[in-house]
GROMACS .gro file of C-alpha atoms in nm:
model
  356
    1UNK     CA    1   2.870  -5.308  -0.103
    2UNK     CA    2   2.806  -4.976   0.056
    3UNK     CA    3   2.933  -4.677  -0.187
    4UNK     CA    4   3.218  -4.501   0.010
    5UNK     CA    5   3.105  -4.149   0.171
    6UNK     CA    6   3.263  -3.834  -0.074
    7UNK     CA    7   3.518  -3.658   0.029
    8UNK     CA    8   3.490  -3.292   0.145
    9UNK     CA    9   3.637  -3.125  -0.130
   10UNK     CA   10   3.367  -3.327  -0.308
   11UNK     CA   11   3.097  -3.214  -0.064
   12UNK     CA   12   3.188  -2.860  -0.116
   13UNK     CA   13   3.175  -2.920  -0.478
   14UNK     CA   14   2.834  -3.088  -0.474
   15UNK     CA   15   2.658  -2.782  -0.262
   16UNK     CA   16   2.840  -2.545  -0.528
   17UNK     CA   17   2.676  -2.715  -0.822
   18UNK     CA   18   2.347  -2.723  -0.634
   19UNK     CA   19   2.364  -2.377  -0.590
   20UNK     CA   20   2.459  -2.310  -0.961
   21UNK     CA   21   2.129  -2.552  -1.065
   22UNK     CA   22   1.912  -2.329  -0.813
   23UNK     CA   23   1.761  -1.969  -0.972
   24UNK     CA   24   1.968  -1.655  -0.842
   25UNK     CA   25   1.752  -1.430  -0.604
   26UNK     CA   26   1.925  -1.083  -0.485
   27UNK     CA   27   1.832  -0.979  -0.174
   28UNK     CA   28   1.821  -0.631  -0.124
   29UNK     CA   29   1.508  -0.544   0.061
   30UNK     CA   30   1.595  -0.212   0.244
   31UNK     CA   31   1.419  -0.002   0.335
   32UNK     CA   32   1.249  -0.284   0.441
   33UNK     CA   33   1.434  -0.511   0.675
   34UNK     CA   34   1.473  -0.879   0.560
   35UNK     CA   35   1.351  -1.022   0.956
   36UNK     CA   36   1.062  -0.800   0.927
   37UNK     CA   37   0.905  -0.921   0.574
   38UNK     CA   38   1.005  -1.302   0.571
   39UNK     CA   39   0.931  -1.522   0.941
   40UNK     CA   40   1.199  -1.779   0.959
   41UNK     CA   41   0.976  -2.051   0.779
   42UNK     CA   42   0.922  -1.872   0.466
   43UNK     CA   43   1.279  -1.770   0.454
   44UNK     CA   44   1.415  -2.129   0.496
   45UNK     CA   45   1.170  -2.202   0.240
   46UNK     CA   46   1.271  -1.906  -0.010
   47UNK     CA   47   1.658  -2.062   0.055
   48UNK     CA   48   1.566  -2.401  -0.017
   49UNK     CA   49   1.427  -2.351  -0.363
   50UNK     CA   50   1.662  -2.102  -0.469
   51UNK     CA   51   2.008  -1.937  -0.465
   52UNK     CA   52   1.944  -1.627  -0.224
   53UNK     CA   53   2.248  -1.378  -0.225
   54UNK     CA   54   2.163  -1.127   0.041
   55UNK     CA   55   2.326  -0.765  -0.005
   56UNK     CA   56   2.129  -0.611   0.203
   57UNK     CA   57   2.391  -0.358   0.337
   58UNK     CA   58   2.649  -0.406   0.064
   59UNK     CA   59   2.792  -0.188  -0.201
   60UNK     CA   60   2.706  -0.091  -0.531
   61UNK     CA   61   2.976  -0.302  -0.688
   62UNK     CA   62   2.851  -0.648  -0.526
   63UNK     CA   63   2.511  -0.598  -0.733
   64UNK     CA   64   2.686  -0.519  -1.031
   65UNK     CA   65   2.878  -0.852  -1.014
   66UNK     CA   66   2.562  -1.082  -0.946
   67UNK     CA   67   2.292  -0.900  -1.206
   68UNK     CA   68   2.402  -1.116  -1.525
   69UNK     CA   69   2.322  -1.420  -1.338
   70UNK     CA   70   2.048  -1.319  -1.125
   71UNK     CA   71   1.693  -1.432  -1.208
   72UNK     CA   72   1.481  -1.211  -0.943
   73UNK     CA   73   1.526  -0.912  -0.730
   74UNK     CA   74   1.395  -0.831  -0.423
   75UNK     CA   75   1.401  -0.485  -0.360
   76UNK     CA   76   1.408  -0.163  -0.539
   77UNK     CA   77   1.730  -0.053  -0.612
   78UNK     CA   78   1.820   0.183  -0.891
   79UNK     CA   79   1.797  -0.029  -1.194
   80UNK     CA   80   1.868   0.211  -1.495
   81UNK     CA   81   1.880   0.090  -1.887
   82UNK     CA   82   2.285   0.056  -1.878
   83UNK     CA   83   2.229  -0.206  -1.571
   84UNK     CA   84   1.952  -0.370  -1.656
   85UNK     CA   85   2.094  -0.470  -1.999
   86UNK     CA   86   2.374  -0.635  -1.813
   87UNK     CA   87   2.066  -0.827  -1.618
   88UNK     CA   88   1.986  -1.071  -1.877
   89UNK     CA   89   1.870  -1.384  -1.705
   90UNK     CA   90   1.624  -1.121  -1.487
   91UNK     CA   91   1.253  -1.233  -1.491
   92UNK     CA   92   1.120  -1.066  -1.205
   93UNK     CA   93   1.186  -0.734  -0.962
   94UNK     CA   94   0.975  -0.766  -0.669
   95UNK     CA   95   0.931  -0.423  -0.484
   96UNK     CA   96   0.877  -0.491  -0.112
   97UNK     CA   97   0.816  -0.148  -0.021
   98UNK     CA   98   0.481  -0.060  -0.141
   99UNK     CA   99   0.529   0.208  -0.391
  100UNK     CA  100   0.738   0.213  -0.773
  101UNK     CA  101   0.950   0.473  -0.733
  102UNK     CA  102   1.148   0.659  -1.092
  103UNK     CA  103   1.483   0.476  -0.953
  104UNK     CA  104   1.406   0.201  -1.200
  105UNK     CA  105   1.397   0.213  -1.605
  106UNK     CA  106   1.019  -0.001  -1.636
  107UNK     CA  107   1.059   0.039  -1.992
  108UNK     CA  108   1.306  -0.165  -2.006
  109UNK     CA  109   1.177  -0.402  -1.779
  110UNK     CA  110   0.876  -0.465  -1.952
  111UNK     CA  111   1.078  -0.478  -2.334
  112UNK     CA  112   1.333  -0.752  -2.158
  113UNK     CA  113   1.039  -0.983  -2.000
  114UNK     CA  114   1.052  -0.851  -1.616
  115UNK     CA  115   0.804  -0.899  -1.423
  116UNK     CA  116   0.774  -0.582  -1.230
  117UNK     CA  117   0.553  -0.670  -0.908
  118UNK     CA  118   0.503  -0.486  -0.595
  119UNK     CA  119   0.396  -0.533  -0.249
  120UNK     CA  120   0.076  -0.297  -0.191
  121UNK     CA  121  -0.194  -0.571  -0.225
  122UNK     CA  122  -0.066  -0.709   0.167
  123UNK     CA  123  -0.136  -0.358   0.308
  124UNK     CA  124  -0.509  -0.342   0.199
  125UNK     CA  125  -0.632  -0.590   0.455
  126UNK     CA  126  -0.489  -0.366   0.717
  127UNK     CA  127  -0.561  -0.028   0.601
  128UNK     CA  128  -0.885  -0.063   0.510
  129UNK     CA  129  -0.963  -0.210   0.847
  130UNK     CA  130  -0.792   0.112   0.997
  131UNK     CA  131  -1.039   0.311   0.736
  132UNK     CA  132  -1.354   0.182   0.899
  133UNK     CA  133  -1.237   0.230   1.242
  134UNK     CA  134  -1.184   0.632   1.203
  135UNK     CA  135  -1.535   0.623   1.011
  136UNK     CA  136  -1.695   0.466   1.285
  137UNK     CA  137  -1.483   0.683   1.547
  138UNK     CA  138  -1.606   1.000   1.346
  139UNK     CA  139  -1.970   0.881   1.338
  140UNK     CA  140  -1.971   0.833   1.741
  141UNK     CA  141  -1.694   1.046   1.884
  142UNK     CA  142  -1.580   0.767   2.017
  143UNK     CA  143  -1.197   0.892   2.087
  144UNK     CA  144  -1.329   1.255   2.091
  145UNK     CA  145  -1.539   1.164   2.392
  146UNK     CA  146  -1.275   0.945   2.537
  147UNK     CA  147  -1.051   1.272   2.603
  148UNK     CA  148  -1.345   1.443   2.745
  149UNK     CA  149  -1.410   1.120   3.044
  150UNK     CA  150  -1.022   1.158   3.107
  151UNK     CA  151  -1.036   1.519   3.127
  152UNK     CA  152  -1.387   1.527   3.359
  153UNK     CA  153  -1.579   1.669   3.151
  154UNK     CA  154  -1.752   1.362   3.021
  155UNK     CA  155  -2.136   1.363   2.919
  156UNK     CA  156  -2.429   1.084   2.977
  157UNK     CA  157  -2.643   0.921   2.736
  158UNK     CA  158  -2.780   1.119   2.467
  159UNK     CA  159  -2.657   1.458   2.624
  160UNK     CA  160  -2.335   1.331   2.422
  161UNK     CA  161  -2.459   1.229   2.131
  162UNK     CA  162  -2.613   1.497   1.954
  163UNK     CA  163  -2.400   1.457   1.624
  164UNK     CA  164  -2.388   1.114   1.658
  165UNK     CA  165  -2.474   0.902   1.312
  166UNK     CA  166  -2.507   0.561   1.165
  167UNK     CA  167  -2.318   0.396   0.918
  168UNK     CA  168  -2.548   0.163   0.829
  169UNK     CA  169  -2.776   0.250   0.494
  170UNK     CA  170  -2.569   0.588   0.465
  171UNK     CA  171  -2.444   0.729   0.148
  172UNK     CA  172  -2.103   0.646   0.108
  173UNK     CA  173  -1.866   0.774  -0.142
  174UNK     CA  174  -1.483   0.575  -0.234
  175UNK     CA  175  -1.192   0.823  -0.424
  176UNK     CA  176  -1.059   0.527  -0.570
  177UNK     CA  177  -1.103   0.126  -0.648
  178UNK     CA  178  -0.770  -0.039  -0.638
  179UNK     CA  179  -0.672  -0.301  -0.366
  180UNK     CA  180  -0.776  -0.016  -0.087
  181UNK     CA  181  -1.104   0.038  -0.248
  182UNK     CA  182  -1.201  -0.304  -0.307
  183UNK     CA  183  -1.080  -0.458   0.021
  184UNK     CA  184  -1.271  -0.171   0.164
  185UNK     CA  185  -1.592  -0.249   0.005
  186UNK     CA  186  -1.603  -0.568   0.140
  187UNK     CA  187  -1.644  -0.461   0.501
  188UNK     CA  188  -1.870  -0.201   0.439
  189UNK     CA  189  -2.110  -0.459   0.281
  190UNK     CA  190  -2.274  -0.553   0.582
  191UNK     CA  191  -2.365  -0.172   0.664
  192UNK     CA  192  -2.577  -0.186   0.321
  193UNK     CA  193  -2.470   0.169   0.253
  194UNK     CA  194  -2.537   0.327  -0.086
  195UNK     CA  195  -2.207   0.309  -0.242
  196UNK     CA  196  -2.058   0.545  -0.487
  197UNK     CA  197  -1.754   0.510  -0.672
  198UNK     CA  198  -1.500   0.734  -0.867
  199UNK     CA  199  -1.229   0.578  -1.046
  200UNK     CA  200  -1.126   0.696  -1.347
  201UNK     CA  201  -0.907   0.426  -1.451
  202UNK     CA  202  -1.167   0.175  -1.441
  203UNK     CA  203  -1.512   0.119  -1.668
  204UNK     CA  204  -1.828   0.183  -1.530
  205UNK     CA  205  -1.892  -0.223  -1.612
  206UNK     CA  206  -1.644  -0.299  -1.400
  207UNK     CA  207  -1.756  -0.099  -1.082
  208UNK     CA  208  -2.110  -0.250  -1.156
  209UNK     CA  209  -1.991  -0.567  -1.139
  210UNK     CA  210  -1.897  -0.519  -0.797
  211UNK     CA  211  -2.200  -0.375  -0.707
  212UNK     CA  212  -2.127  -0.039  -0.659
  213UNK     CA  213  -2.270   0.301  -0.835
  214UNK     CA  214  -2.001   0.436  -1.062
  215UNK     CA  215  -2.037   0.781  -1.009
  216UNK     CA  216  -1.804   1.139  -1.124
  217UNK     CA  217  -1.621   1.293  -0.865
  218UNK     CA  218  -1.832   1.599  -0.863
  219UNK     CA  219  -2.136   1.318  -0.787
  220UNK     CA  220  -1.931   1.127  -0.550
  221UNK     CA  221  -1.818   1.411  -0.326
  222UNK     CA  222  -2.178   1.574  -0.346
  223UNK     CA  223  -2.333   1.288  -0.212
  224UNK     CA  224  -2.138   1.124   0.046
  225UNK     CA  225  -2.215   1.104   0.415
  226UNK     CA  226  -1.898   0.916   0.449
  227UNK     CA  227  -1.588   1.023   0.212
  228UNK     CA  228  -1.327   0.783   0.138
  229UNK     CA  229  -0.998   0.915  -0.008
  230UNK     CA  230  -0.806   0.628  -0.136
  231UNK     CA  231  -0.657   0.696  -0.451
  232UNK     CA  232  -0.316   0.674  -0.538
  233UNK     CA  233  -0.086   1.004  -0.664
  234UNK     CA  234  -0.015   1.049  -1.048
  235UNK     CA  235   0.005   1.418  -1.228
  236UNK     CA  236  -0.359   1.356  -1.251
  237UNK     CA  237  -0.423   1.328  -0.888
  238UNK     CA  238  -0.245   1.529  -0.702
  239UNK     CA  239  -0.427   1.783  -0.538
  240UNK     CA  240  -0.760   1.617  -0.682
  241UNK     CA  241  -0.948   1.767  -0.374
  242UNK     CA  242  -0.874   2.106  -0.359
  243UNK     CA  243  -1.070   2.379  -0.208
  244UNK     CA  244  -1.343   2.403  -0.456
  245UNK     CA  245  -1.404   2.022  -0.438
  246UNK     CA  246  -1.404   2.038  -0.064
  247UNK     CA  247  -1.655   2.268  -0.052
  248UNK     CA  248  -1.904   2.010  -0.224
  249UNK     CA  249  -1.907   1.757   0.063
  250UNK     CA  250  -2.213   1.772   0.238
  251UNK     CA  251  -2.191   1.983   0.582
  252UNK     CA  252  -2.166   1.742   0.865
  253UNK     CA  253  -1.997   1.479   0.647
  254UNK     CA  254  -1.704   1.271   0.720
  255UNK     CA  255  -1.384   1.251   0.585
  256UNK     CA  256  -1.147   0.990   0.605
  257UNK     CA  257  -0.762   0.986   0.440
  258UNK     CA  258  -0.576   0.665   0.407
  259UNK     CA  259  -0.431   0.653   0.060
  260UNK     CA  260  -0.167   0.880  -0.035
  261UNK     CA  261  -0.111   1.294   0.086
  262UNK     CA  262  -0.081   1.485  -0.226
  263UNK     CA  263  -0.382   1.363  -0.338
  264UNK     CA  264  -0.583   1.679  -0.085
  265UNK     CA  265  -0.497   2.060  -0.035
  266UNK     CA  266  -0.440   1.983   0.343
  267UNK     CA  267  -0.455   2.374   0.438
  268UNK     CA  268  -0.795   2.379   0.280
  269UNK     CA  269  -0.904   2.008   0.420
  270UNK     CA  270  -0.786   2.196   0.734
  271UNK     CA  271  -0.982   2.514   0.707
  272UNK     CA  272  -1.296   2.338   0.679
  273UNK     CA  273  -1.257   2.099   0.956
  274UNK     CA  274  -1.162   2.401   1.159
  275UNK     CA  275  -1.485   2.608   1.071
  276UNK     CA  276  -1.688   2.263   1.161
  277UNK     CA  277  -1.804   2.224   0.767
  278UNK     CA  278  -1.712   1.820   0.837
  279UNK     CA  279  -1.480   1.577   1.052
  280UNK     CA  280  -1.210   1.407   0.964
  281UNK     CA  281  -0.973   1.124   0.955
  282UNK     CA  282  -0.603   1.146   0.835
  283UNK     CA  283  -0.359   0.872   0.851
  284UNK     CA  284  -0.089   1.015   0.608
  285UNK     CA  285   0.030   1.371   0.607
  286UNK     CA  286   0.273   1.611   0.364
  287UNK     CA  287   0.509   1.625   0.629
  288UNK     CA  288   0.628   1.348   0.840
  289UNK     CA  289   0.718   1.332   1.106
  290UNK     CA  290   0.465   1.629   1.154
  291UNK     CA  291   0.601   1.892   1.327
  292UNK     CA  292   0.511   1.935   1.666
  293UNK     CA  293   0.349   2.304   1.607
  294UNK     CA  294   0.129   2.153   1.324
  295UNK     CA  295  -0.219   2.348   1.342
  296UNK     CA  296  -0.378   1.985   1.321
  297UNK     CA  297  -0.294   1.856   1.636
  298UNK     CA  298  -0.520   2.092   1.812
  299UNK     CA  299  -0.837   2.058   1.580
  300UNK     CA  300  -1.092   1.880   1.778
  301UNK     CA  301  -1.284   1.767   1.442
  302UNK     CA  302  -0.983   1.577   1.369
  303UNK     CA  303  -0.920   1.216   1.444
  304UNK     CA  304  -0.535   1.182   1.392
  305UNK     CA  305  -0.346   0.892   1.324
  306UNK     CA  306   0.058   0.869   1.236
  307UNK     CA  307   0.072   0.661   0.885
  308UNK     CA  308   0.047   0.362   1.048
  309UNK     CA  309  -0.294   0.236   0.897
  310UNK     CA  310  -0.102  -0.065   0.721
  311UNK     CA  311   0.246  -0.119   0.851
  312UNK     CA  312   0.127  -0.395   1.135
  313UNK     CA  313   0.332  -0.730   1.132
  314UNK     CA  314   0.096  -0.927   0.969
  315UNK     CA  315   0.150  -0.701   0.621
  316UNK     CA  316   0.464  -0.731   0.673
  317UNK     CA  317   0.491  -1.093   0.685
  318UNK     CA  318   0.202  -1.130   0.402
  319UNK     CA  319   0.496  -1.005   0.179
  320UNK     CA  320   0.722  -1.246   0.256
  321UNK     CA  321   0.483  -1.526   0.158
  322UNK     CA  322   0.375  -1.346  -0.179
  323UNK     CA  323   0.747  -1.290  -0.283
  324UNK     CA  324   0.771  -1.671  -0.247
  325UNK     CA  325   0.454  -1.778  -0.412
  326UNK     CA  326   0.505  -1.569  -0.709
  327UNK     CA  327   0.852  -1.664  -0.766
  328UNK     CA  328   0.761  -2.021  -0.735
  329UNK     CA  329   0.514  -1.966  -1.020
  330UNK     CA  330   0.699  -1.755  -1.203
  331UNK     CA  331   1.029  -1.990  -1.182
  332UNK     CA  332   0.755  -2.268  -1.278
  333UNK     CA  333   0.708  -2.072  -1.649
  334UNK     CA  334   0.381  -1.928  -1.502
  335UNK     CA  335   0.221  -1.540  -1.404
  336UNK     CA  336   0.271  -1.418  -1.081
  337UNK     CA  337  -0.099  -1.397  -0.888
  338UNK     CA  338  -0.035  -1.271  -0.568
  339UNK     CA  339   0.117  -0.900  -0.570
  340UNK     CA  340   0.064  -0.611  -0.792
  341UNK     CA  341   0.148  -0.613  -1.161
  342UNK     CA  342   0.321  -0.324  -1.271
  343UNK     CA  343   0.140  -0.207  -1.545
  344UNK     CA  344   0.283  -0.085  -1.801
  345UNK     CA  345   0.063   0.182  -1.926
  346UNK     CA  346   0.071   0.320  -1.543
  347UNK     CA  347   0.434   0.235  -1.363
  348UNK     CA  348   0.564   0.551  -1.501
  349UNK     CA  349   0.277   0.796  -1.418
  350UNK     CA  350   0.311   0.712  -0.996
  351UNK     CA  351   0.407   0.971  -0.758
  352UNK     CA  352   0.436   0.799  -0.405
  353UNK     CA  353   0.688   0.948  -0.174
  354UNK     CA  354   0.931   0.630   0.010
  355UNK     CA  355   0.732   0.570   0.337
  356UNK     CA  356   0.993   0.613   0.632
   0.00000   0.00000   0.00000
């Protein structure tokens, strides 16, 4: 005999208790934008394997009512002590942003078993691609020469090329070896450059292993052709190339700025791409939107770009499939592999500015 379908107050019942069985994930992405970060696949897949309560847009309050039961958060909202000890059944706070901002208490994160991941490892594909574009634009003058066609006053052959250089077997120095750095490294490979590296929160074992030259910062800036500022800010950082550093690189050198602002003086990065000391790249500035008297945007040695070296839809989508291949494992008892580990030793010391 064929069972007798349920009735809908049965249904209803059913779909509640399958919720219930299904891990709690609080959506809360802003200021990223839910449509942006997760294609409509990986968000049918992300509600499928768990419960997904989306208050993106909501109050205060509604978080406060869904933290004891919630098992992952994605977003960054502020998360002090007092809340997060209401948060019991939390395992995992997945900042789709890029940075870890002071908004959250990572003490207590790490003392109460939280993963604390965040998003940066999708952006390095992108920016580091972005990276060797100005450093090849610098070496030709390729967008430099590009204004000078449109304007008529374009030159031939090598009557244009005078300070024209290669990248291949150049001296190449890297500010930093994180997921910038390293995705970095691998497309510079094929140019067989001599590669220097300053990190100081790596060993020099490490750096060898990845066949680099660990090298000071004093060494690295000395020596470098090509200059690659991709560290991230801390107290230690900020400002790390200042005017006395600046004055180290090599005349005729380029520059190139992807990482993070505060890590250069820019009015003496500036003054020296003014007096024609070296070129340079920037993709991230103090100030943005920069205003529209900035001195920069008439310096001819200076390839401009508006912080947009990693925010193309691909990173953006990239998070949406790490969010939901880390909470798989980590709803599966096991580490998260795919986005950045807070650590705990560093979460506290970061000082990123919110990208807009």
């Amino acid at each position: 005999m064929n069972a007798l379908p349920p009735i809908q107050g049965q249904q209803d019942s059913a779909a509640a208790t399958g919720e219930r069985a299904r891990p709690m994930v609080i959506l809360c992405p802003a200021p990223q934008k839910t449509e942006r970060i997760f294609t409509p696949e990986t968000l049918r897949r992300l509600r499928a394997d768990f419960h997904v309560v989306d208050l993106d847009g909501e109050p205060d309050s509604a978080l406060d009512a869904c933290l004891p039961d919630a098992f992952a958060v994605i977003g960054q909202p502020d998360l002090p002590r007092e809340r997060l000890r209401r948060a019991g059944k939390l395992r995992a706070l997945l900042n789709v942003e890029g940075n870890f901002f002071p908004n959250v208490d990572y003490e207590t994160c790490h003392e109460q078993g939280v993963h604390v991941l965040g998003a940066g490892p999708a952006y390095a594909q992108a920016v580091a691609e972005h990276a060797l574009g100005l450093a090849l634009d610098l070496a030709r003058g390729i967008s430099r020469e590009d204004r000078a066609f449109r304007a008529g006053r374009e030159t031939y052959v090598s009557a244009g090329t005078e300070d024209s250089i290669l990248l291949r077997h150049a001296s190449v120095g890297l500010i930093g070896f994180g997921n910038l750095g390293r995705a970095l490294h691998r497309l510079l490979v094929p140019f067989a450059p001599t590669l220097r590296v300053y990190d100081p929160w790596l060993p020099d074992s490490v750096l060898r292993e990845h066949d680099v030259l660990p090298a000071s910062l004093a060494e690295t800036l000395a020596a470098s052709q090509f200059l690659f500022v991709l560290a991230t800010v801390t107290g230690e950082s900020e400002r790390l190339l200042g005017p006395a550093e600046l004055d180290t690189v090599p005349p005729g050198a380029r520059l190139i700025l992807v990482s993070r602002a505060a890590v250069v003086d820019y009015d003496a990065l500036l003054d020296r791409v003014r007096s024609g000391r070296f070129l340079a790249g920037v993709d991230v500035w103090p100030e943005e939107p920069v205003p529209a008297d900035h001195p920069a945007r008439s310096l001819e040695g200076l390839v401009l770009s508006a912080h947009r070296a990693g925010g193309i839809p691909q990173a953006f989508t990239e998070i949406g499939r790490m969010v939901l291949d880390d909470l798989a494992l980590i709803a599966r008892g096991l580490p998260p592999v795919r986005m950045q580990v807070a650590a705990r030793e560093l979460v506290g010391r970061y000082r990123n500015r919110p990208v807009s």
